[in-house]
Amino acid sequence: MNTLIPTFLAVALGAPLAAQQQDPAPGQAPAPSEAERLFRDAWWAESGKNDLETALRGYLAAAAAEGPAAVRAKALLCAGDAQQRLGKAEAALDLFRKVLTEHATERTIVEQARVHLRELTAVDLRQNYDEWYERRLFGEEIQLLILGKIESLTSLISRRPKGAKEIDEWHREVAGLESEILAYGKGAVPALRKLSGGGSHEASKEAIDMLFTLGELPPAEALLSSQGWLGDPDHWARLLAAGPAARLPASTVWYRPLLAAARQGGSNLLHTMLDLRDPTFFEQVEIVTPITLALLRDAESRDATVAAIRSAATPLLPRRMMERALREAEDGTLHLTAQQWIELSEEPLEFEVRVLGTQRAAGMIGKADDAMLEVLLQRAETGPTSSQRSFTAALVEGLSRLTAPLDVPWTPPRLRRLMLAANRNYPGSLDSITSSLHLQQSTREMMAEAILGEPAAFMAAMTAVPEAERVATPVTDQVSFSCPDDRDTARVATLWNAAMLAVLERDWNGWDDENRAAAVWIVQQAMRPEGPRDAIRAFLDERLAGATEPVRAAIAALFEKLTG
């Protein structure tokens, strides 16, 4: 019985089997091949004994043995079926796919394998769309499409033109193909990993960049073979985020210590970068900038990196490149605190970092930041005129960006100092800051106190700046506001005029004539015509009797403005 070949096997083998066997001697049956013998035994184990485990081992052995291709293909198909019946779906899928790739010419068997694949990969799309999509993404059809696009990209990269017009078009085509490949997401990862380590230098670089873009770490061997990825901070950030990794392969490239350190965390990378003395590193010291950007974005290494940027012990060239990272980073991407920006801008190597730190810190001032506000105001008040102008502009710009401007720890003296600094050093209006102050009673009253609390001193400081170097109407611009609706403008103007009148009524009797005249001069410039001014006029009209000449002249100028 064991010498017989099952009927279905004989049919399955058909012509291919006959073609591969030698003609037997007359009256002698052909000797079965090893694959046929193993297949027959496996079939008996499955059909006669219902022993799937033994049958599976036999089918796999037959698929690997010498014999007709049809027999080996059928053995793989039956092995997959056995795996499926044993509940091992993934193993079954692998075997059915192997039939498609290794026995593509056995059409009947290939079609049966496809039927099995469709059965195994069928899912209820209403419940398991993600599972279906992932299977499709890694299926043969999609993978062939991805491979075709990668081959087109590789070919295009190898044909880089020289002319300016042609190079622009070439860049667009390369970018287009890359976008199409990246659209497949993680489905493109296997092919890109292969290309990153096996293509041309340029193709490998593009593959590495795309893997990083997809959030995947390229193979270590590929990273050690291409320097094109070193200048991108996002690549270093991805390495840091990946966590500890296995030891790198041996290599003599100069940046291997940096790559090895990055795979062990931000602290290791920072110390390795600062300790590195390889001459090639100093020839390409610009790499410090993207590494620093990545370290500043890493919460665990941020504080140590800030300390290194500030430290005089940091080698001069790397320190300068680390400072450059501060200037190149987009606003809001480093997640530094206001205090850190203050510290970084205290004694940097380059003045531009002082200005940048002032602007960034000002844009983060909060309720409890009195000391920081004092530091920033002092920068705008001291030093050479050119420095004061830079710091004042940075301070105004930073304060203008605040999302909670009413949380700034203003006091009347601090507001007064800002207005005086702006009068000397800032050519524009402060309405980006003062508009919000007009909207709340406490800050509106504080602003009125800022300009009228010491009227003579305030007026003297405002007028001390030569006409050619200050705004045309300084007080007007320092307390201005803007509202999109005219009705709001009228309401705010009414409240503002009333706030100034309240200070006049409170302090008039305590002022000497110099302060009274100065207060009237300030009110003349600061009051808003959109709001009622009759109360101010009535108050001053009552003070005309017995007023000294300077006070009378100031009141007369104000009345002239009211009637003008």
Short mmCIF file of N, CA, C and O in Angstrom, two decimals, residues 48-119:
data_model
loop_
_atom_site.label_atom_id
_atom_site.label_comp_id
_atom_site.label_asym_id
_atom_site.label_seq_id
_atom_site.Cartn_x
_atom_site.Cartn_y
_atom_site.Cartn_z
N GLY A 48 -5.13 9.41 6.60
CA GLY A 48 -5.38 8.10 7.18
C GLY A 48 -5.35 8.09 8.70
O GLY A 48 -6.08 7.34 9.34
N LYS A 49 -4.50 8.92 9.30
CA LYS A 49 -4.34 8.90 10.76
C LYS A 49 -4.84 10.20 11.42
O LYS A 49 -4.82 10.30 12.64
N ASN A 50 -5.17 11.20 10.61
CA ASN A 50 -5.61 12.50 11.13
C ASN A 50 -4.57 13.11 12.08
O ASN A 50 -4.90 13.75 13.07
N ASP A 51 -3.31 12.89 11.72
CA ASP A 51 -2.18 13.39 12.52
C ASP A 51 -1.60 14.62 11.80
O ASP A 51 -0.66 14.50 11.01
N LEU A 52 -2.17 15.78 12.12
CA LEU A 52 -1.78 16.99 11.39
C LEU A 52 -0.34 17.41 11.68
O LEU A 52 0.36 17.92 10.80
N GLU A 53 0.12 17.24 12.90
CA GLU A 53 1.49 17.64 13.25
C GLU A 53 2.50 16.85 12.44
O GLU A 53 3.45 17.42 11.89
N THR A 54 2.32 15.51 12.37
CA THR A 54 3.23 14.68 11.58
C THR A 54 3.12 15.03 10.10
O THR A 54 4.12 15.12 9.37
N ALA A 55 1.87 15.24 9.65
CA ALA A 55 1.67 15.59 8.24
C ALA A 55 2.37 16.90 7.91
O ALA A 55 3.01 17.03 6.85
N LEU A 56 2.26 17.89 8.81
CA LEU A 56 2.89 19.19 8.57
C LEU A 56 4.39 19.05 8.41
O LEU A 56 4.99 19.61 7.48
N ARG A 57 5.00 18.27 9.30
CA ARG A 57 6.46 18.07 9.19
C ARG A 57 6.81 17.39 7.88
O ARG A 57 7.82 17.73 7.22
N GLY A 58 5.98 16.43 7.48
CA GLY A 58 6.25 15.75 6.22
C GLY A 58 6.10 16.65 5.01
O GLY A 58 6.92 16.61 4.08
N TYR A 59 5.06 17.46 4.99
CA TYR A 59 4.86 18.38 3.87
C TYR A 59 6.03 19.38 3.77
O TYR A 59 6.50 19.69 2.66
N LEU A 60 6.46 19.89 4.90
CA LEU A 60 7.57 20.85 4.87
C LEU A 60 8.85 20.18 4.38
O LEU A 60 9.64 20.79 3.64
N ALA A 61 9.06 18.93 4.80
CA ALA A 61 10.24 18.19 4.32
C ALA A 61 10.15 17.95 2.83
O ALA A 61 11.14 18.08 2.09
N ALA A 62 8.95 17.60 2.35
CA ALA A 62 8.78 17.36 0.91
C ALA A 62 9.02 18.62 0.11
O ALA A 62 9.61 18.59 -0.97
N ALA A 63 8.58 19.77 0.63
CA ALA A 63 8.77 21.05 -0.08
C ALA A 63 10.24 21.40 -0.22
O ALA A 63 10.63 22.11 -1.15
N ALA A 64 11.08 20.90 0.71
CA ALA A 64 12.51 21.22 0.68
C ALA A 64 13.34 20.13 0.01
O ALA A 64 14.55 20.29 -0.15
N ALA A 65 12.72 19.01 -0.36
CA ALA A 65 13.47 17.87 -0.90
C ALA A 65 13.62 17.95 -2.41
O ALA A 65 13.03 18.82 -3.07
N GLU A 66 14.42 17.07 -2.96
CA GLU A 66 14.59 16.98 -4.41
C GLU A 66 13.36 16.33 -5.01
O GLU A 66 12.82 15.35 -4.47
N GLY A 67 12.91 16.89 -6.11
CA GLY A 67 11.76 16.32 -6.77
C GLY A 67 11.10 17.31 -7.69
O GLY A 67 11.53 18.48 -7.79
N PRO A 68 10.06 16.92 -8.36
CA PRO A 68 9.38 17.80 -9.31
C PRO A 68 8.85 19.05 -8.62
O PRO A 68 8.39 19.01 -7.47
N ALA A 69 8.88 20.17 -9.33
CA ALA A 69 8.42 21.43 -8.78
C ALA A 69 6.95 21.37 -8.40
O ALA A 69 6.53 21.94 -7.39
N ALA A 70 6.16 20.64 -9.17
CA ALA A 70 4.74 20.54 -8.87
C ALA A 70 4.50 19.88 -7.53
O ALA A 70 3.60 20.26 -6.77
N VAL A 71 5.33 18.87 -7.21
CA VAL A 71 5.19 18.17 -5.94
C VAL A 71 5.59 19.09 -4.79
O VAL A 71 4.90 19.18 -3.76
N ARG A 72 6.69 19.78 -4.95
CA ARG A 72 7.14 20.67 -3.89
C ARG A 72 6.17 21.83 -3.67
O ARG A 72 5.93 22.26 -2.54
N ALA A 73 5.58 22.34 -4.76
CA ALA A 73 4.58 23.41 -4.64
C ALA A 73 3.34 22.90 -3.91
O ALA A 73 2.79 23.58 -3.02
N LYS A 74 2.90 21.68 -4.30
CA LYS A 74 1.73 21.09 -3.65
C LYS A 74 2.01 20.83 -2.17
O LYS A 74 1.13 21.02 -1.30
N ALA A 75 3.25 20.46 -1.86
CA ALA A 75 3.62 20.21 -0.47
C ALA A 75 3.53 21.50 0.36
O ALA A 75 3.04 21.49 1.49
N LEU A 76 4.00 22.60 -0.21
CA LEU A 76 3.89 23.88 0.49
C LEU A 76 2.43 24.26 0.71
O LEU A 76 2.04 24.76 1.77
N LEU A 77 1.61 24.05 -0.32
CA LEU A 77 0.20 24.38 -0.21
C LEU A 77 -0.47 23.57 0.91
O LEU A 77 -1.22 24.11 1.73
N CYS A 78 -0.17 22.25 0.95
CA CYS A 78 -0.75 21.39 1.97
C CYS A 78 -0.22 21.74 3.37
O CYS A 78 -0.95 21.65 4.36
N ALA A 79 1.05 22.13 3.43
CA ALA A 79 1.61 22.55 4.72
C ALA A 79 0.89 23.79 5.23
O ALA A 79 0.57 23.91 6.42
N GLY A 80 0.61 24.74 4.32
CA GLY A 80 -0.14 25.92 4.71
C GLY A 80 -1.54 25.57 5.19
O GLY A 80 -2.04 26.12 6.18
N ASP A 81 -2.17 24.64 4.49
CA ASP A 81 -3.51 24.21 4.89
C ASP A 81 -3.48 23.56 6.27
O ASP A 81 -4.38 23.79 7.10
N ALA A 82 -2.43 22.78 6.53
CA ALA A 82 -2.30 22.15 7.86
C ALA A 82 -2.11 23.21 8.94
O ALA A 82 -2.71 23.12 10.03
N GLN A 83 -1.29 24.18 8.67
CA GLN A 83 -1.10 25.26 9.64
C GLN A 83 -2.41 25.98 9.90
O GLN A 83 -2.73 26.35 11.05
N GLN A 84 -3.17 26.22 8.85
CA GLN A 84 -4.45 26.91 9.00
C GLN A 84 -5.39 26.09 9.88
O GLN A 84 -6.07 26.63 10.75
N ARG A 85 -5.43 24.77 9.65
CA ARG A 85 -6.30 23.90 10.45
C ARG A 85 -5.83 23.78 11.89
O ARG A 85 -6.64 23.54 12.80
N LEU A 86 -4.52 23.98 12.11
CA LEU A 86 -3.99 23.95 13.47
C LEU A 86 -4.18 25.29 14.19
O LEU A 86 -3.78 25.45 15.35
N GLY A 87 -4.75 26.29 13.49
CA GLY A 87 -5.01 27.58 14.11
C GLY A 87 -3.85 28.54 14.06
O GLY A 87 -3.86 29.57 14.75
N LYS A 88 -2.83 28.23 13.24
CA LYS A 88 -1.65 29.09 13.15
C LYS A 88 -1.74 29.91 11.86
O LYS A 88 -1.11 29.61 10.85
N ALA A 89 -2.57 30.96 11.94
CA ALA A 89 -2.90 31.73 10.74
C ALA A 89 -1.69 32.43 10.14
O ALA A 89 -1.51 32.44 8.91
N GLU A 90 -0.86 33.04 10.98
CA GLU A 90 0.29 33.79 10.44
C GLU A 90 1.26 32.87 9.75
O GLU A 90 1.81 33.19 8.68
N ALA A 91 1.51 31.68 10.35
CA ALA A 91 2.41 30.72 9.72
C ALA A 91 1.82 30.23 8.40
O ALA A 91 2.53 30.04 7.40
N ALA A 92 0.48 30.03 8.37
CA ALA A 92 -0.17 29.61 7.14
C ALA A 92 -0.03 30.68 6.06
O ALA A 92 0.25 30.38 4.89
N LEU A 93 -0.23 31.95 6.45
CA LEU A 93 -0.07 33.04 5.49
C LEU A 93 1.32 33.05 4.88
O LEU A 93 1.48 33.25 3.67
N ASP A 94 2.34 32.85 5.71
CA ASP A 94 3.71 32.84 5.21
C ASP A 94 3.90 31.75 4.17
O ASP A 94 4.57 31.95 3.14
N LEU A 95 3.34 30.55 4.42
CA LEU A 95 3.52 29.43 3.48
C LEU A 95 2.76 29.67 2.18
O LEU A 95 3.28 29.39 1.09
N PHE A 96 1.54 30.17 2.26
CA PHE A 96 0.80 30.45 1.03
C PHE A 96 1.49 31.53 0.21
O PHE A 96 1.51 31.46 -1.03
N ARG A 97 2.05 32.53 0.87
CA ARG A 97 2.80 33.56 0.14
C ARG A 97 4.06 32.99 -0.48
O ARG A 97 4.49 33.43 -1.55
N LYS A 98 4.66 32.03 0.21
CA LYS A 98 5.86 31.39 -0.33
C LYS A 98 5.54 30.62 -1.61
O LYS A 98 6.35 30.58 -2.54
N VAL A 99 4.34 30.02 -1.66
CA VAL A 99 3.92 29.35 -2.90
C VAL A 99 3.92 30.35 -4.05
O VAL A 99 4.41 30.07 -5.15
N LEU A 100 3.39 31.56 -3.78
CA LEU A 100 3.30 32.58 -4.84
C LEU A 100 4.66 33.04 -5.31
O LEU A 100 4.86 33.30 -6.50
N THR A 101 5.61 33.15 -4.39
CA THR A 101 6.92 33.69 -4.77
C THR A 101 7.87 32.62 -5.31
O THR A 101 8.68 32.92 -6.20
N GLU A 102 7.77 31.39 -4.82
CA GLU A 102 8.74 30.35 -5.22
C GLU A 102 8.23 29.44 -6.32
O GLU A 102 9.01 28.73 -6.96
N HIS A 103 6.92 29.43 -6.54
CA HIS A 103 6.36 28.51 -7.55
C HIS A 103 5.34 29.23 -8.42
O HIS A 103 4.23 28.74 -8.65
N ALA A 104 5.72 30.40 -8.88
CA ALA A 104 4.80 31.23 -9.66
C ALA A 104 4.33 30.55 -10.94
O ALA A 104 3.25 30.87 -11.46
N THR A 105 5.10 29.60 -11.47
CA THR A 105 4.73 28.96 -12.75
C THR A 105 3.70 27.84 -12.56
O THR A 105 3.12 27.38 -13.55
N GLU A 106 3.50 27.39 -11.34
CA GLU A 106 2.51 26.34 -11.08
C GLU A 106 1.15 27.00 -10.89
O GLU A 106 0.68 27.23 -9.79
N ARG A 107 0.53 27.31 -11.99
CA ARG A 107 -0.65 28.18 -11.97
C ARG A 107 -1.81 27.63 -11.14
O ARG A 107 -2.45 28.36 -10.39
N THR A 108 -2.09 26.34 -11.30
CA THR A 108 -3.22 25.77 -10.57
C THR A 108 -2.99 25.85 -9.07
O THR A 108 -3.88 26.24 -8.30
N ILE A 109 -1.79 25.50 -8.64
CA ILE A 109 -1.48 25.51 -7.22
C ILE A 109 -1.43 26.95 -6.70
O ILE A 109 -1.86 27.24 -5.58
N VAL A 110 -0.87 27.87 -7.50
CA VAL A 110 -0.80 29.28 -7.12
C VAL A 110 -2.21 29.83 -6.90
O VAL A 110 -2.48 30.56 -5.93
N GLU A 111 -3.15 29.46 -7.80
CA GLU A 111 -4.51 29.94 -7.65
C GLU A 111 -5.16 29.41 -6.37
O GLU A 111 -5.89 30.12 -5.67
N GLN A 112 -4.87 28.14 -6.04
CA GLN A 112 -5.39 27.60 -4.79
C GLN A 112 -4.80 28.34 -3.59
O GLN A 112 -5.50 28.59 -2.59
N ALA A 113 -3.51 28.70 -3.68
CA ALA A 113 -2.89 29.46 -2.59
C ALA A 113 -3.53 30.83 -2.45
O ALA A 113 -3.75 31.32 -1.33
N ARG A 114 -3.87 31.45 -3.57
CA ARG A 114 -4.54 32.75 -3.51
C ARG A 114 -5.90 32.64 -2.83
O ARG A 114 -6.32 33.54 -2.07
N VAL A 115 -6.62 31.56 -3.11
CA VAL A 115 -7.92 31.36 -2.47
C VAL A 115 -7.74 31.29 -0.95
O VAL A 115 -8.49 31.92 -0.19
N HIS A 116 -6.73 30.53 -0.52
CA HIS A 116 -6.47 30.43 0.92
C HIS A 116 -6.11 31.80 1.50
O HIS A 116 -6.54 32.15 2.61
N LEU A 117 -5.29 32.56 0.79
CA LEU A 117 -4.89 33.88 1.27
C LEU A 117 -6.10 34.80 1.43
O LEU A 117 -6.21 35.54 2.40
N ARG A 118 -7.00 34.75 0.44
CA ARG A 118 -8.19 35.60 0.54
C ARG A 118 -9.05 35.19 1.73
O ARG A 118 -9.62 36.03 2.42
N GLU A 119 -9.13 33.90 1.99
CA GLU A 119 -9.91 33.43 3.14
C GLU A 119 -9.29 33.92 4.45
O GLU A 119 -10.00 34.37 5.36
#
